[in-house]
Coordinates of N, CA and C in Angstrom, one line a residue:
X3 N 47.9 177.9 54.6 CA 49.1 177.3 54.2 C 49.1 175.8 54.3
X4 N 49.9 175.4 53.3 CA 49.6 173.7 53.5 C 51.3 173.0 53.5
X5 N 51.3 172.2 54.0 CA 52.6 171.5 53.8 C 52.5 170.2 53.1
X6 N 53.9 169.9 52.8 CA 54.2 168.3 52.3 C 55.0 167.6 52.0
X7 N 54.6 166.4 52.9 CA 56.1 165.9 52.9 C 55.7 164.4 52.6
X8 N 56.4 163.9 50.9 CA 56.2 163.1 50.2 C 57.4 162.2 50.7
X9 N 57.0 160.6 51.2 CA 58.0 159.9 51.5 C 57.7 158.8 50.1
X10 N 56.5 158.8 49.5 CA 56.2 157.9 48.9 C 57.0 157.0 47.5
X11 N 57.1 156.0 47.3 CA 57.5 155.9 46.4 C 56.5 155.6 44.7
X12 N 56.4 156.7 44.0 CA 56.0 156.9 43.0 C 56.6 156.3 41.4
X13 N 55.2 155.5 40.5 CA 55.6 155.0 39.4 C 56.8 156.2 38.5
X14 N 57.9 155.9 37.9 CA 58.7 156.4 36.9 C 57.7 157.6 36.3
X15 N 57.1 157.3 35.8 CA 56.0 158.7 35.1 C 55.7 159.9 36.1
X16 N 55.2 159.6 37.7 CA 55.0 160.5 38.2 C 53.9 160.6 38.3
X17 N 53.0 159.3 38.2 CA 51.5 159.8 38.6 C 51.5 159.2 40.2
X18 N 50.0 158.9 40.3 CA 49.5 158.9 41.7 C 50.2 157.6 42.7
X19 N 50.3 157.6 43.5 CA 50.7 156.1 44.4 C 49.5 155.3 43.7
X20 N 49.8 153.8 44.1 CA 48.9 153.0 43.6 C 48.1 152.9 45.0
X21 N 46.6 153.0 45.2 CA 46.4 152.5 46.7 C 45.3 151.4 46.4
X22 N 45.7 150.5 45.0 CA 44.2 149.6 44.9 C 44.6 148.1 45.9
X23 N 45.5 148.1 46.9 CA 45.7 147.4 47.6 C 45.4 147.8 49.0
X24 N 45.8 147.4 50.4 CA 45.5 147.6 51.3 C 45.8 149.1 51.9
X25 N 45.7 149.8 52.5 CA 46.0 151.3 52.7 C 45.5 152.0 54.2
X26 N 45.6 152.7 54.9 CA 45.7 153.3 55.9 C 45.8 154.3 56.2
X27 N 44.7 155.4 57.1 CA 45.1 156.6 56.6 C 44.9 157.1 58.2
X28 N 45.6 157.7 58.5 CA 45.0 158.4 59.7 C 45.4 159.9 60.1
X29 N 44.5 160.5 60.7 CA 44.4 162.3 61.0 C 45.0 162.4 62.3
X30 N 45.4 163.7 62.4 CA 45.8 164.0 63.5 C 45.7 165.3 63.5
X31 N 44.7 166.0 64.3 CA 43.9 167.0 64.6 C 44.9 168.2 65.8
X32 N 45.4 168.9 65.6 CA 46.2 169.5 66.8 C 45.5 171.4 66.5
X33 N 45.6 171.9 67.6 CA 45.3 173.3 67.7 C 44.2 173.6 68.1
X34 N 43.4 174.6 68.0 CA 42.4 174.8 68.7 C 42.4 175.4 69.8
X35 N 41.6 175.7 70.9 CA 41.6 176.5 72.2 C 42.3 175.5 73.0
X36 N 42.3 174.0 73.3 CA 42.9 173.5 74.1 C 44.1 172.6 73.6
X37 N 44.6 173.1 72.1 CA 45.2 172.4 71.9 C 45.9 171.1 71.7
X38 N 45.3 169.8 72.5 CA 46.0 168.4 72.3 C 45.7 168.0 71.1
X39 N 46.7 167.4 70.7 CA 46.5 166.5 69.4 C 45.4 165.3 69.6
X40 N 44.6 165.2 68.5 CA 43.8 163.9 68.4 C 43.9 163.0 67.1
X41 N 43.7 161.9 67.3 CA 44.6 160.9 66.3 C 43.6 160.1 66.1
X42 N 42.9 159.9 64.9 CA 41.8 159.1 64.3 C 42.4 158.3 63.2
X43 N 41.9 157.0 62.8 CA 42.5 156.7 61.6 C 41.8 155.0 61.4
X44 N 41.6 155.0 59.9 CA 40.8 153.8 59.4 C 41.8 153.0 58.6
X45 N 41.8 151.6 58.2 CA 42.7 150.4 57.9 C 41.6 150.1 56.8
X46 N 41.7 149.9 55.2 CA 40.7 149.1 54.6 C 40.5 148.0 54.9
X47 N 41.4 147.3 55.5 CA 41.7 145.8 55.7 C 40.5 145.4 57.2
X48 N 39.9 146.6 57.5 CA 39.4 146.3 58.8 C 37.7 147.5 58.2
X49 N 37.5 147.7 57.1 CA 36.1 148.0 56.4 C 35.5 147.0 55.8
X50 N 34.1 147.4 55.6 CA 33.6 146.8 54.6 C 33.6 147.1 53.0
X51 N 34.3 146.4 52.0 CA 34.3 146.5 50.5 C 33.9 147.9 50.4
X52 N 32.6 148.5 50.2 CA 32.1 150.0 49.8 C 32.7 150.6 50.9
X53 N 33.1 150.7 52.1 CA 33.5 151.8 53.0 C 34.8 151.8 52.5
X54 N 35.7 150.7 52.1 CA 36.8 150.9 51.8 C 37.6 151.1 50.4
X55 N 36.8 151.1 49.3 CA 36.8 152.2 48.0 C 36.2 153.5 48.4
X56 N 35.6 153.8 49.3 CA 35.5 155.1 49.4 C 36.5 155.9 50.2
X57 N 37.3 154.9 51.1 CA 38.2 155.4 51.7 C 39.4 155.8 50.6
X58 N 39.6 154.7 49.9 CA 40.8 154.8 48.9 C 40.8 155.9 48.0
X59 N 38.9 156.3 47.5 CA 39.1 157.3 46.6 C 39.5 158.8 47.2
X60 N 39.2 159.1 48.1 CA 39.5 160.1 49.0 C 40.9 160.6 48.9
X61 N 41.4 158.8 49.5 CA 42.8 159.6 49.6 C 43.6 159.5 48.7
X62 N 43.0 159.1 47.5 CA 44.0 159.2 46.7 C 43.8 160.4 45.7
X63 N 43.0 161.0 46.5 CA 42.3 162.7 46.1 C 44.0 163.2 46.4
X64 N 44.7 162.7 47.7 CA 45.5 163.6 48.4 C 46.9 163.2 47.4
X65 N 47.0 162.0 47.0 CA 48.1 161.4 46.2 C 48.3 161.9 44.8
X66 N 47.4 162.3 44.5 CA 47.4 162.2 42.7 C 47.9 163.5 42.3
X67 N 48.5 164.3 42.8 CA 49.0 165.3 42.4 C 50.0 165.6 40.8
X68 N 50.3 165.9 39.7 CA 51.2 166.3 38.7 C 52.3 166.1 39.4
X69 N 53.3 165.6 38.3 CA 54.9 165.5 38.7 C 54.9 165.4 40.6
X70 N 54.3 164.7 41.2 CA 54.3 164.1 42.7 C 54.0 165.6 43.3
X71 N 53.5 165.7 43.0 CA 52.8 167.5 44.0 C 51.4 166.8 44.3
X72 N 51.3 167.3 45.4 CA 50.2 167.1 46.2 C 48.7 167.6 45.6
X73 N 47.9 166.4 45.6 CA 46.7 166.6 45.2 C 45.5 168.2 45.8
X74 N 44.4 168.2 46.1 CA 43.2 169.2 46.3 C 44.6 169.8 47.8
X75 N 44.7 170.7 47.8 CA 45.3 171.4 48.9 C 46.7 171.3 48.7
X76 N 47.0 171.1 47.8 CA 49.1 171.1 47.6 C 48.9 172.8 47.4
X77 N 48.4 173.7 47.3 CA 48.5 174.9 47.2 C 47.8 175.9 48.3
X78 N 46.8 175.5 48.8 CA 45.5 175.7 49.2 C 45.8 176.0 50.9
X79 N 44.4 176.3 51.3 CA 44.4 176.7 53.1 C 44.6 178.0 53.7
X80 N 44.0 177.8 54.7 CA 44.4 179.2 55.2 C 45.6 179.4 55.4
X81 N 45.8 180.9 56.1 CA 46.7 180.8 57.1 C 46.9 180.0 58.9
X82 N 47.9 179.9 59.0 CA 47.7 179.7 60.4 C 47.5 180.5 61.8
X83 N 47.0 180.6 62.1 CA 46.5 181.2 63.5 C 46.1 180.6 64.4
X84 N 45.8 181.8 66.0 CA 45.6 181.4 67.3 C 44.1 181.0 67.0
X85 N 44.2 179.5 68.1 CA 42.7 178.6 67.9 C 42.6 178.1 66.9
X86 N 43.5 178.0 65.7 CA 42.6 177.3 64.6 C 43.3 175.8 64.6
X87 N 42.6 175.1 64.0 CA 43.1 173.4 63.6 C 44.0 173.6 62.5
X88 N 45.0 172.4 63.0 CA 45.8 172.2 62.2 C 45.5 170.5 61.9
X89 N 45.7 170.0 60.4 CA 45.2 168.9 60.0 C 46.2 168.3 59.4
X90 N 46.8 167.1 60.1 CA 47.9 166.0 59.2 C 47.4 164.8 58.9
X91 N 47.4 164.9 57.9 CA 47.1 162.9 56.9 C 48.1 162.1 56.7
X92 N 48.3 161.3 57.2 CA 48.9 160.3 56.8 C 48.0 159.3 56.0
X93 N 49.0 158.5 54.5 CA 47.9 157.9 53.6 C 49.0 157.0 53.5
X94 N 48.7 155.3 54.1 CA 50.4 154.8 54.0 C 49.7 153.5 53.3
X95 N 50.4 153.0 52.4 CA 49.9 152.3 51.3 C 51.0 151.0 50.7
X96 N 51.2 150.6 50.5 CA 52.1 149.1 49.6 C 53.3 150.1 48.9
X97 N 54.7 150.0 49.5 CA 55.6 150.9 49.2 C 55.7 152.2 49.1
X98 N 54.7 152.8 50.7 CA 55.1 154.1 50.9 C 54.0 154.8 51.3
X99 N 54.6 156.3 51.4 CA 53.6 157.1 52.8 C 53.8 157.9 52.1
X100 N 52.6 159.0 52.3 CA 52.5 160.1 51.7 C 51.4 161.0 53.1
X101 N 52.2 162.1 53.4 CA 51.9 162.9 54.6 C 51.3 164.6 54.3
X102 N 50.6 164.8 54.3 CA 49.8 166.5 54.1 C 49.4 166.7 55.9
X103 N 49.9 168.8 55.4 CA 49.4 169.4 56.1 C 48.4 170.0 55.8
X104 N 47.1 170.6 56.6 CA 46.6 171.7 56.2 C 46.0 172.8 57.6
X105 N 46.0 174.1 57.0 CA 45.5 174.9 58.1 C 44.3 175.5 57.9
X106 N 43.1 175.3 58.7 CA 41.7 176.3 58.4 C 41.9 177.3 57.8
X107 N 41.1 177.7 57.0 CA 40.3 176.9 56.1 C 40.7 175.7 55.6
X108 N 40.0 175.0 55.6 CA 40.8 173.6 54.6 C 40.3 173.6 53.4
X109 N 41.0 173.3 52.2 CA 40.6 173.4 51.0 C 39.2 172.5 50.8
X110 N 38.4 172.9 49.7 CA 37.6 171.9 49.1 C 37.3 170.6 49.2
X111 N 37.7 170.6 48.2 CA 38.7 169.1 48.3 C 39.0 168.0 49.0
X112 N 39.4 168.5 50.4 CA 40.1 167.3 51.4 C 38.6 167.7 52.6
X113 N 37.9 168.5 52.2 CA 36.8 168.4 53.3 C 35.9 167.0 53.5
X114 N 35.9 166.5 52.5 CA 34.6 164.8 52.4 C 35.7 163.9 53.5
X115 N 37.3 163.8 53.1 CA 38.1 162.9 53.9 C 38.4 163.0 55.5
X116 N 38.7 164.9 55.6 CA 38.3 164.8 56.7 C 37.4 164.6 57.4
X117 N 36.1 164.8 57.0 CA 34.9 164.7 57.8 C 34.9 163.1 57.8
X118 N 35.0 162.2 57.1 CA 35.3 160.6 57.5 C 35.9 160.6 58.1
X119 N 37.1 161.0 58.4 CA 38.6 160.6 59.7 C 37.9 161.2 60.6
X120 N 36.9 162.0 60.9 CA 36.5 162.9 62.3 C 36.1 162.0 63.0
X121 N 35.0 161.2 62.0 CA 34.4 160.1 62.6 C 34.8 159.3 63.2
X122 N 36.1 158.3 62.6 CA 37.4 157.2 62.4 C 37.2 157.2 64.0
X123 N 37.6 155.5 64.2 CA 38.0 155.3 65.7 C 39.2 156.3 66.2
X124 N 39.4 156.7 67.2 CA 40.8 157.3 68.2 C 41.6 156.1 68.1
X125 N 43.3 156.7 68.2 CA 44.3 156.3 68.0 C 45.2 156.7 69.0
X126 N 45.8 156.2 69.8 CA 46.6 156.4 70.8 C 47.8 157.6 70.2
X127 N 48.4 158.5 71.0 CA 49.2 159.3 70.8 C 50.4 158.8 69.8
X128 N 50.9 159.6 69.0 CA 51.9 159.7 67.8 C 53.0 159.0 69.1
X129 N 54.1 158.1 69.1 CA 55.1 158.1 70.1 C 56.2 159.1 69.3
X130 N 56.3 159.5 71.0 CA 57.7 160.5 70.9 C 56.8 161.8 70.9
X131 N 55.4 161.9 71.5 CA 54.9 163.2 71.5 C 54.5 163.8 73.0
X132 N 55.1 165.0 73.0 CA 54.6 165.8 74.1 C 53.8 164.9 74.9
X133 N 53.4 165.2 76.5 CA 52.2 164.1 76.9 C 51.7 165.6 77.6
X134 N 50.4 165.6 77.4 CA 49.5 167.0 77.5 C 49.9 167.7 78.9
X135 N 50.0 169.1 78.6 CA 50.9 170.3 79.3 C 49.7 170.0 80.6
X136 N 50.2 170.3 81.9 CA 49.8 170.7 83.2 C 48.8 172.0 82.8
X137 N 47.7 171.6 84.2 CA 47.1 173.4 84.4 C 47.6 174.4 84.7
X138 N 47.5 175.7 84.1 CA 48.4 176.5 84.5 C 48.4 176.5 86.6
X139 N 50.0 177.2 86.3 CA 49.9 177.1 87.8 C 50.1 176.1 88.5
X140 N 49.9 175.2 88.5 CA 50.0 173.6 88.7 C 50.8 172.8 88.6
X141 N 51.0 171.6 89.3 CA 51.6 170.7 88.9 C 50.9 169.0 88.9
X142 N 51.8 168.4 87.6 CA 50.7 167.0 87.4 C 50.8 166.7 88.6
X143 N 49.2 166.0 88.5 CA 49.3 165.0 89.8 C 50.2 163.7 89.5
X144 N 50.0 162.9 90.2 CA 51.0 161.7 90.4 C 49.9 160.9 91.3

């Protein structure tokens, strides 16, 4: 199953966000056996020229969808289930954000992008998120 939640603001026609300007995209990896969210994410403004058209073309893999529907995976993905990854993109660009879910399987498609964001430096926790659950039985230390 995939989700989407378009904040972006799109040309009158309805085609893709423009991202031939500066752009930002970052993952956030949650589920799995242990659970915690992990937050990876690249800035073109901080690549080199070729690393950063290839970042752009990727995600604008995720933007270019018909009438603002979501590009490779606006349909696509598994289901969700116990242990599996759940995958959010954020793709935030010159007048706007544009946010996908997906659940393992991940479509086609969005596999080249995420395998670049796996890589992507770590990113400090989303604010306003859970801060990782105690061992069972336990209590945090202090």
């Amino acid at each position: 199953m995939t989700g989407d939640r378009n904040t972006e603001s799109r040309p009158d026609d309805g085609g893709p966000a423009d991202l031939a300007g500066r752009i930002r995209v970052i993952l956030e990896r949650s589920g799995g056996i242990i659970g915690r969210p992990v937050r990876r994410g690249l800035d073109t403004a901080q690549l080199p020229a070729d690393q950063a058209a290839t970042l752009r073309s990727l995600a604008a893999s995720l933007t270019a969808g018909p009438n603002g529907t979501a590009g490779p995976g606006g349909t696509g993905g598994g289901p969700a289930g116990a242990d599996r990854f759940v995958y959010v993109i954020e793709v935030e660009f010159q007048g706007g954000r544009v946010e996908r879910t997906f659940h393992e399987p991940v479509p086609e498609g969005v596999r080249p992008l995420l395998t670049l964001l796996s890589r992507a430096p770590r990113l400090p926790a989303r604010p306003g998120s859970p801060p990782p659950s105690s061992p069972a039985g336990g209590s945090p230390r202090r």
